[in-house]
Amino acid sequence: MESCVVDKKPMIEQLIEKELRPFVKKIDAEAFYAEGFLKKLGEAGLFSSTNKTEKEILLDEMYVVKETAKVCMTTAFCLWCHLAALTYIRNTDNVEMKTRLLSAFENGEVLGATGLSNPMKYYAGLEKLNLSARPTEGGYIVNGVLASVSNLGENHWFGLIAGVSENKRIMAVVPCKLDGLKLKEKVDYLGINGSSTYACSFNDVFIPKEWVLSENADLFVEKIRPAFIAYQIPLGLGVTQSSIMAIEKVCQKQNGCNQFLRTQSNELQAEEQHIQEEILTLFNSESLDWKEVADIRLKTAYLTLKAVQTNMLHNGSAGYLKDSAPSRKLREAYFFANLTPTVKHLEKVLTV
């Protein structure tokens, strides 16, 4: 998972050490949102798509997500939210929106969010679509509720899909400040409370046509879905890699008693390496098949759960402390398993 970004590794490491690591406990315990770190990544050019192929963009940005997740998956999740929104802007045929937002999204001036948890479940037959859109002069009137949208803030934009009729759905991006749009912060999660997550209620919200990314959301989702899922894979790999390192640090604990535990770091390393090889094989193919991406995402979710549980067992009572790194990673991993597409969502689409 290392493409053109190799020469920027020192910069990435420096940003993580200076702008993120000092705030990890505050993020976990006090729901601190590391907005500054996300903006610094953009300012450093780490979201730039200039002179890159689509696969180079994906690999480079997946690497940044992975390195971030090693230290704080909550913030890496916020980064995924931004990259998902950036994917929408990169792929739209709406030249006006691309001109207005692409540069701002890539340089960190404006941050984005996905808003597609409910729609992705809708397309998998798990939920009904929660937003409706009524055509009006110059755009649409939108009503409904999105239960959870993360990485939101005063100057942020987020994606949405709303049903116009039985056979038509639109996709748009909207700013957080809109007449009729009410945001209610959610900080009652087991983990990831520093993700700036809100319930979004739309009450006759006017969305001008200039903000519509596609008048055919069904086709647009097919276009952006591979990247949407691919950017999630390094969330799990980062947590897995940091768990492996943590396991190895305590290998001599209690006179080396950890050697008798059934799962050891070498087993986790082998499974993680296999996933890395599958990613490279996938990216060497002509195009990204979204179900192949989903399969890797599912394997990563199960490996991450295995890695954090193993990390807890190897650390023993030290890991059971509320503010310990192993317990934080455990909570992050369970969130990752329930991030759309969830494990059960993935199991369904890969089976049916």
JSON list of N, CA and C in Angstrom, two decimals, residues 26-76:
[
{"chain": "A", "resi": 26, "resn": "LYS", "atom": "N", "xyz": [-7.21, 12.68, 24.60]},
{"chain": "A", "resi": 26, "resn": "LYS", "atom": "CA", "xyz": [-8.26, 13.70, 24.63]},
{"chain": "A", "resi": 26, "resn": "LYS", "atom": "C", "xyz": [-9.36, 13.36, 23.62]},
{"chain": "A", "resi": 27, "resn": "ILE", "atom": "N", "xyz": [-8.96, 12.83, 22.48]},
{"chain": "A", "resi": 27, "resn": "ILE", "atom": "CA", "xyz": [-9.91, 12.41, 21.45]},
{"chain": "A", "resi": 27, "resn": "ILE", "atom": "C", "xyz": [-10.79, 11.30, 22.00]},
{"chain": "A", "resi": 28, "resn": "ASP", "atom": "N", "xyz": [-10.17, 10.33, 22.65]},
{"chain": "A", "resi": 28, "resn": "ASP", "atom": "CA", "xyz": [-10.89, 9.16, 23.15]},
{"chain": "A", "resi": 28, "resn": "ASP", "atom": "C", "xyz": [-11.74, 9.47, 24.37]},
{"chain": "A", "resi": 29, "resn": "ALA", "atom": "N", "xyz": [-11.18, 10.25, 25.29]},
{"chain": "A", "resi": 29, "resn": "ALA", "atom": "CA", "xyz": [-11.87, 10.48, 26.57]},
{"chain": "A", "resi": 29, "resn": "ALA", "atom": "C", "xyz": [-12.77, 11.70, 26.58]},
{"chain": "A", "resi": 30, "resn": "GLU", "atom": "N", "xyz": [-12.45, 12.72, 25.77]},
{"chain": "A", "resi": 30, "resn": "GLU", "atom": "CA", "xyz": [-13.18, 13.98, 25.83]},
{"chain": "A", "resi": 30, "resn": "GLU", "atom": "C", "xyz": [-13.86, 14.35, 24.52]},
{"chain": "A", "resi": 31, "resn": "ALA", "atom": "N", "xyz": [-13.91, 13.41, 23.57]},
{"chain": "A", "resi": 31, "resn": "ALA", "atom": "CA", "xyz": [-14.57, 13.65, 22.28]},
{"chain": "A", "resi": 31, "resn": "ALA", "atom": "C", "xyz": [-13.95, 14.83, 21.53]},
{"chain": "A", "resi": 32, "resn": "PHE", "atom": "N", "xyz": [-12.64, 14.99, 21.68]},
{"chain": "A", "resi": 32, "resn": "PHE", "atom": "CA", "xyz": [-11.94, 16.06, 20.96]},
{"chain": "A", "resi": 32, "resn": "PHE", "atom": "C", "xyz": [-11.85, 15.71, 19.48]},
{"chain": "A", "resi": 33, "resn": "TYR", "atom": "N", "xyz": [-12.18, 16.66, 18.63]},
{"chain": "A", "resi": 33, "resn": "TYR", "atom": "CA", "xyz": [-12.17, 16.46, 17.18]},
{"chain": "A", "resi": 33, "resn": "TYR", "atom": "C", "xyz": [-10.88, 17.04, 16.60]},
{"chain": "A", "resi": 34, "resn": "ALA", "atom": "N", "xyz": [-10.05, 16.20, 16.00]},
{"chain": "A", "resi": 34, "resn": "ALA", "atom": "CA", "xyz": [-8.73, 16.61, 15.50]},
{"chain": "A", "resi": 34, "resn": "ALA", "atom": "C", "xyz": [-8.82, 17.26, 14.12]},
{"chain": "A", "resi": 35, "resn": "GLU", "atom": "N", "xyz": [-9.62, 18.29, 14.03]},
{"chain": "A", "resi": 35, "resn": "GLU", "atom": "CA", "xyz": [-9.82, 18.99, 12.75]},
{"chain": "A", "resi": 35, "resn": "GLU", "atom": "C", "xyz": [-8.51, 19.58, 12.23]},
{"chain": "A", "resi": 36, "resn": "GLY", "atom": "N", "xyz": [-7.71, 20.10, 13.14]},
{"chain": "A", "resi": 36, "resn": "GLY", "atom": "CA", "xyz": [-6.45, 20.73, 12.73]},
{"chain": "A", "resi": 36, "resn": "GLY", "atom": "C", "xyz": [-5.53, 19.76, 12.02]},
{"chain": "A", "resi": 37, "resn": "PHE", "atom": "N", "xyz": [-5.47, 18.53, 12.50]},
{"chain": "A", "resi": 37, "resn": "PHE", "atom": "CA", "xyz": [-4.62, 17.51, 11.88]},
{"chain": "A", "resi": 37, "resn": "PHE", "atom": "C", "xyz": [-5.09, 17.23, 10.45]},
{"chain": "A", "resi": 38, "resn": "LEU", "atom": "N", "xyz": [-6.40, 17.09, 10.26]},
{"chain": "A", "resi": 38, "resn": "LEU", "atom": "CA", "xyz": [-6.94, 16.80, 8.94]},
{"chain": "A", "resi": 38, "resn": "LEU", "atom": "C", "xyz": [-6.62, 17.93, 7.96]},
{"chain": "A", "resi": 39, "resn": "LYS", "atom": "N", "xyz": [-6.73, 19.15, 8.42]},
{"chain": "A", "resi": 39, "resn": "LYS", "atom": "CA", "xyz": [-6.43, 20.30, 7.56]},
{"chain": "A", "resi": 39, "resn": "LYS", "atom": "C", "xyz": [-4.94, 20.35, 7.21]},
{"chain": "A", "resi": 40, "resn": "LYS", "atom": "N", "xyz": [-4.10, 19.98, 8.17]},
{"chain": "A", "resi": 40, "resn": "LYS", "atom": "CA", "xyz": [-2.65, 19.99, 7.93]},
{"chain": "A", "resi": 40, "resn": "LYS", "atom": "C", "xyz": [-2.27, 18.96, 6.85]},
{"chain": "A", "resi": 41, "resn": "LEU", "atom": "N", "xyz": [-2.97, 17.83, 6.83]},
{"chain": "A", "resi": 41, "resn": "LEU", "atom": "CA", "xyz": [-2.70, 16.82, 5.80]},
{"chain": "A", "resi": 41, "resn": "LEU", "atom": "C", "xyz": [-2.97, 17.42, 4.42]},
{"chain": "A", "resi": 42, "resn": "GLY", "atom": "N", "xyz": [-4.07, 18.16, 4.31]},
{"chain": "A", "resi": 42, "resn": "GLY", "atom": "CA", "xyz": [-4.39, 18.80, 3.04]},
{"chain": "A", "resi": 42, "resn": "GLY", "atom": "C", "xyz": [-3.38, 19.87, 2.68]},
{"chain": "A", "resi": 43, "resn": "GLU", "atom": "N", "xyz": [-3.02, 20.68, 3.65]},
{"chain": "A", "resi": 43, "resn": "GLU", "atom": "CA", "xyz": [-2.04, 21.75, 3.42]},
{"chain": "A", "resi": 43, "resn": "GLU", "atom": "C", "xyz": [-0.70, 21.18, 2.95]},
{"chain": "A", "resi": 44, "resn": "ALA", "atom": "N", "xyz": [-0.38, 19.98, 3.41]},
{"chain": "A", "resi": 44, "resn": "ALA", "atom": "CA", "xyz": [0.89, 19.34, 3.04]},
{"chain": "A", "resi": 44, "resn": "ALA", "atom": "C", "xyz": [0.85, 18.70, 1.65]},
{"chain": "A", "resi": 45, "resn": "GLY", "atom": "N", "xyz": [-0.30, 18.77, 0.99]},
{"chain": "A", "resi": 45, "resn": "GLY", "atom": "CA", "xyz": [-0.42, 18.23, -0.36]},
{"chain": "A", "resi": 45, "resn": "GLY", "atom": "C", "xyz": [-0.71, 16.75, -0.42]},
{"chain": "A", "resi": 46, "resn": "LEU", "atom": "N", "xyz": [-1.11, 16.17, 0.70]},
{"chain": "A", "resi": 46, "resn": "LEU", "atom": "CA", "xyz": [-1.30, 14.72, 0.75]},
{"chain": "A", "resi": 46, "resn": "LEU", "atom": "C", "xyz": [-2.62, 14.26, 0.14]},
{"chain": "A", "resi": 47, "resn": "PHE", "atom": "N", "xyz": [-3.49, 15.21, -0.23]},
{"chain": "A", "resi": 47, "resn": "PHE", "atom": "CA", "xyz": [-4.73, 14.86, -0.92]},
{"chain": "A", "resi": 47, "resn": "PHE", "atom": "C", "xyz": [-4.69, 15.29, -2.40]},
{"chain": "A", "resi": 48, "resn": "SER", "atom": "N", "xyz": [-3.55, 15.76, -2.84]},
{"chain": "A", "resi": 48, "resn": "SER", "atom": "CA", "xyz": [-3.46, 16.27, -4.21]},
{"chain": "A", "resi": 48, "resn": "SER", "atom": "C", "xyz": [-3.58, 15.13, -5.23]},
{"chain": "A", "resi": 49, "resn": "SER", "atom": "N", "xyz": [-4.40, 15.36, -6.25]},
{"chain": "A", "resi": 49, "resn": "SER", "atom": "CA", "xyz": [-4.57, 14.36, -7.30]},
{"chain": "A", "resi": 49, "resn": "SER", "atom": "C", "xyz": [-3.83, 14.75, -8.58]},
{"chain": "A", "resi": 50, "resn": "THR", "atom": "N", "xyz": [-3.09, 15.83, -8.53]},
{"chain": "A", "resi": 50, "resn": "THR", "atom": "CA", "xyz": [-2.41, 16.34, -9.72]},
{"chain": "A", "resi": 50, "resn": "THR", "atom": "C", "xyz": [-1.42, 15.32, -10.28]},
{"chain": "A", "resi": 51, "resn": "ASN", "atom": "N", "xyz": [-1.54, 15.06, -11.57]},
{"chain": "A", "resi": 51, "resn": "ASN", "atom": "CA", "xyz": [-0.63, 14.15, -12.29]},
{"chain": "A", "resi": 51, "resn": "ASN", "atom": "C", "xyz": [-0.61, 12.73, -11.73]},
{"chain": "A", "resi": 52, "resn": "LYS", "atom": "N", "xyz": [-1.73, 12.29, -11.18]},
{"chain": "A", "resi": 52, "resn": "LYS", "atom": "CA", "xyz": [-1.81, 10.93, -10.65]},
{"chain": "A", "resi": 52, "resn": "LYS", "atom": "C", "xyz": [-2.95, 10.18, -11.32]},
{"chain": "A", "resi": 53, "resn": "THR", "atom": "N", "xyz": [-2.78, 8.86, -11.46]},
{"chain": "A", "resi": 53, "resn": "THR", "atom": "CA", "xyz": [-3.87, 8.03, -11.93]},
{"chain": "A", "resi": 53, "resn": "THR", "atom": "C", "xyz": [-4.83, 7.79, -10.77]},
{"chain": "A", "resi": 54, "resn": "GLU", "atom": "N", "xyz": [-6.00, 7.26, -11.08]},
{"chain": "A", "resi": 54, "resn": "GLU", "atom": "CA", "xyz": [-6.98, 6.97, -10.03]},
{"chain": "A", "resi": 54, "resn": "GLU", "atom": "C", "xyz": [-6.42, 5.98, -9.01]},
{"chain": "A", "resi": 55, "resn": "LYS", "atom": "N", "xyz": [-5.69, 4.99, -9.47]},
{"chain": "A", "resi": 55, "resn": "LYS", "atom": "CA", "xyz": [-5.14, 3.98, -8.56]},
{"chain": "A", "resi": 55, "resn": "LYS", "atom": "C", "xyz": [-4.02, 4.55, -7.71]},
{"chain": "A", "resi": 56, "resn": "GLU", "atom": "N", "xyz": [-3.21, 5.44, -8.29]},
{"chain": "A", "resi": 56, "resn": "GLU", "atom": "CA", "xyz": [-2.15, 6.08, -7.50]},
{"chain": "A", "resi": 56, "resn": "GLU", "atom": "C", "xyz": [-2.75, 6.95, -6.40]},
{"chain": "A", "resi": 57, "resn": "ILE", "atom": "N", "xyz": [-3.82, 7.66, -6.74]},
{"chain": "A", "resi": 57, "resn": "ILE", "atom": "CA", "xyz": [-4.51, 8.49, -5.74]},
{"chain": "A", "resi": 57, "resn": "ILE", "atom": "C", "xyz": [-4.99, 7.61, -4.59]},
{"chain": "A", "resi": 58, "resn": "LEU", "atom": "N", "xyz": [-5.66, 6.51, -4.93]},
{"chain": "A", "resi": 58, "resn": "LEU", "atom": "CA", "xyz": [-6.20, 5.61, -3.91]},
{"chain": "A", "resi": 58, "resn": "LEU", "atom": "C", "xyz": [-5.10, 5.03, -3.03]},
{"chain": "A", "resi": 59, "resn": "LEU", "atom": "N", "xyz": [-4.04, 4.51, -3.63]},
{"chain": "A", "resi": 59, "resn": "LEU", "atom": "CA", "xyz": [-2.96, 3.89, -2.85]},
{"chain": "A", "resi": 59, "resn": "LEU", "atom": "C", "xyz": [-2.28, 4.90, -1.94]},
{"chain": "A", "resi": 60, "resn": "ASP", "atom": "N", "xyz": [-2.01, 6.09, -2.47]},
{"chain": "A", "resi": 60, "resn": "ASP", "atom": "CA", "xyz": [-1.35, 7.11, -1.66]},
{"chain": "A", "resi": 60, "resn": "ASP", "atom": "C", "xyz": [-2.21, 7.50, -0.45]},
{"chain": "A", "resi": 61, "resn": "GLU", "atom": "N", "xyz": [-3.49, 7.72, -0.69]},
{"chain": "A", "resi": 61, "resn": "GLU", "atom": "CA", "xyz": [-4.36, 8.17, 0.39]},
{"chain": "A", "resi": 61, "resn": "GLU", "atom": "C", "xyz": [-4.70, 7.04, 1.35]},
{"chain": "A", "resi": 62, "resn": "MET", "atom": "N", "xyz": [-4.76, 5.81, 0.86]},
{"chain": "A", "resi": 62, "resn": "MET", "atom": "CA", "xyz": [-4.94, 4.66, 1.75]},
{"chain": "A", "resi": 62, "resn": "MET", "atom": "C", "xyz": [-3.76, 4.53, 2.70]},
{"chain": "A", "resi": 63, "resn": "TYR", "atom": "N", "xyz": [-2.57, 4.83, 2.22]},
{"chain": "A", "resi": 63, "resn": "TYR", "atom": "CA", "xyz": [-1.37, 4.77, 3.07]},
{"chain": "A", "resi": 63, "resn": "TYR", "atom": "C", "xyz": [-1.48, 5.79, 4.21]},
{"chain": "A", "resi": 64, "resn": "VAL", "atom": "N", "xyz": [-1.94, 7.00, 3.89]},
{"chain": "A", "resi": 64, "resn": "VAL", "atom": "CA", "xyz": [-2.09, 8.03, 4.93]},
{"chain": "A", "resi": 64, "resn": "VAL", "atom": "C", "xyz": [-3.13, 7.60, 5.97]},
{"chain": "A", "resi": 65, "resn": "VAL", "atom": "N", "xyz": [-4.21, 6.98, 5.50]},
{"chain": "A", "resi": 65, "resn": "VAL", "atom": "CA", "xyz": [-5.24, 6.48, 6.42]},
{"chain": "A", "resi": 65, "resn": "VAL", "atom": "C", "xyz": [-4.64, 5.42, 7.35]},
{"chain": "A", "resi": 66, "resn": "LYS", "atom": "N", "xyz": [-3.88, 4.50, 6.78]},
{"chain": "A", "resi": 66, "resn": "LYS", "atom": "CA", "xyz": [-3.29, 3.41, 7.57]},
{"chain": "A", "resi": 66, "resn": "LYS", "atom": "C", "xyz": [-2.35, 3.96, 8.65]},
{"chain": "A", "resi": 67, "resn": "GLU", "atom": "N", "xyz": [-1.47, 4.88, 8.26]},
{"chain": "A", "resi": 67, "resn": "GLU", "atom": "CA", "xyz": [-0.52, 5.43, 9.22]},
{"chain": "A", "resi": 67, "resn": "GLU", "atom": "C", "xyz": [-1.25, 6.20, 10.33]},
{"chain": "A", "resi": 68, "resn": "THR", "atom": "N", "xyz": [-2.31, 6.89, 9.97]},
{"chain": "A", "resi": 68, "resn": "THR", "atom": "CA", "xyz": [-3.11, 7.61, 10.96]},
{"chain": "A", "resi": 68, "resn": "THR", "atom": "C", "xyz": [-3.81, 6.64, 11.91]},
{"chain": "A", "resi": 69, "resn": "ALA", "atom": "N", "xyz": [-4.36, 5.55, 11.35]},
{"chain": "A", "resi": 69, "resn": "ALA", "atom": "CA", "xyz": [-5.09, 4.56, 12.15]},
{"chain": "A", "resi": 69, "resn": "ALA", "atom": "C", "xyz": [-4.19, 3.83, 13.14]},
{"chain": "A", "resi": 70, "resn": "LYS", "atom": "N", "xyz": [-2.91, 3.73, 12.84]},
{"chain": "A", "resi": 70, "resn": "LYS", "atom": "CA", "xyz": [-1.98, 3.11, 13.79]},
{"chain": "A", "resi": 70, "resn": "LYS", "atom": "C", "xyz": [-1.98, 3.85, 15.11]},
{"chain": "A", "resi": 71, "resn": "VAL", "atom": "N", "xyz": [-2.17, 5.16, 15.04]},
{"chain": "A", "resi": 71, "resn": "VAL", "atom": "CA", "xyz": [-2.12, 6.01, 16.23]},
{"chain": "A", "resi": 71, "resn": "VAL", "atom": "C", "xyz": [-3.51, 6.30, 16.78]},
{"chain": "A", "resi": 72, "resn": "CYS", "atom": "N", "xyz": [-4.47, 6.57, 15.87]},
{"chain": "A", "resi": 72, "resn": "CYS", "atom": "CA", "xyz": [-5.83, 6.91, 16.31]},
{"chain": "A", "resi": 72, "resn": "CYS", "atom": "C", "xyz": [-6.81, 6.58, 15.19]},
{"chain": "A", "resi": 73, "resn": "MET", "atom": "N", "xyz": [-7.57, 5.51, 15.36]},
{"chain": "A", "resi": 73, "resn": "MET", "atom": "CA", "xyz": [-8.50, 5.14, 14.31]},
{"chain": "A", "resi": 73, "resn": "MET", "atom": "C", "xyz": [-9.69, 6.08, 14.23]},
{"chain": "A", "resi": 74, "resn": "THR", "atom": "N", "xyz": [-10.03, 6.72, 15.34]},
{"chain": "A", "resi": 74, "resn": "THR", "atom": "CA", "xyz": [-11.12, 7.70, 15.31]},
{"chain": "A", "resi": 74, "resn": "THR", "atom": "C", "xyz": [-10.82, 8.80, 14.30]},
{"chain": "A", "resi": 75, "resn": "THR", "atom": "N", "xyz": [-9.60, 9.31, 14.35]},
{"chain": "A", "resi": 75, "resn": "THR", "atom": "CA", "xyz": [-9.21, 10.37, 13.43]},
{"chain": "A", "resi": 75, "resn": "THR", "atom": "C", "xyz": [-9.03, 9.82, 12.02]},
{"chain": "A", "resi": 76, "resn": "ALA", "atom": "N", "xyz": [-8.54, 8.60, 11.91]},
{"chain": "A", "resi": 76, "resn": "ALA", "atom": "CA", "xyz": [-8.42, 7.96, 10.59]},
{"chain": "A", "resi": 76, "resn": "ALA", "atom": "C", "xyz": [-9.80, 7.77, 9.97]}
]
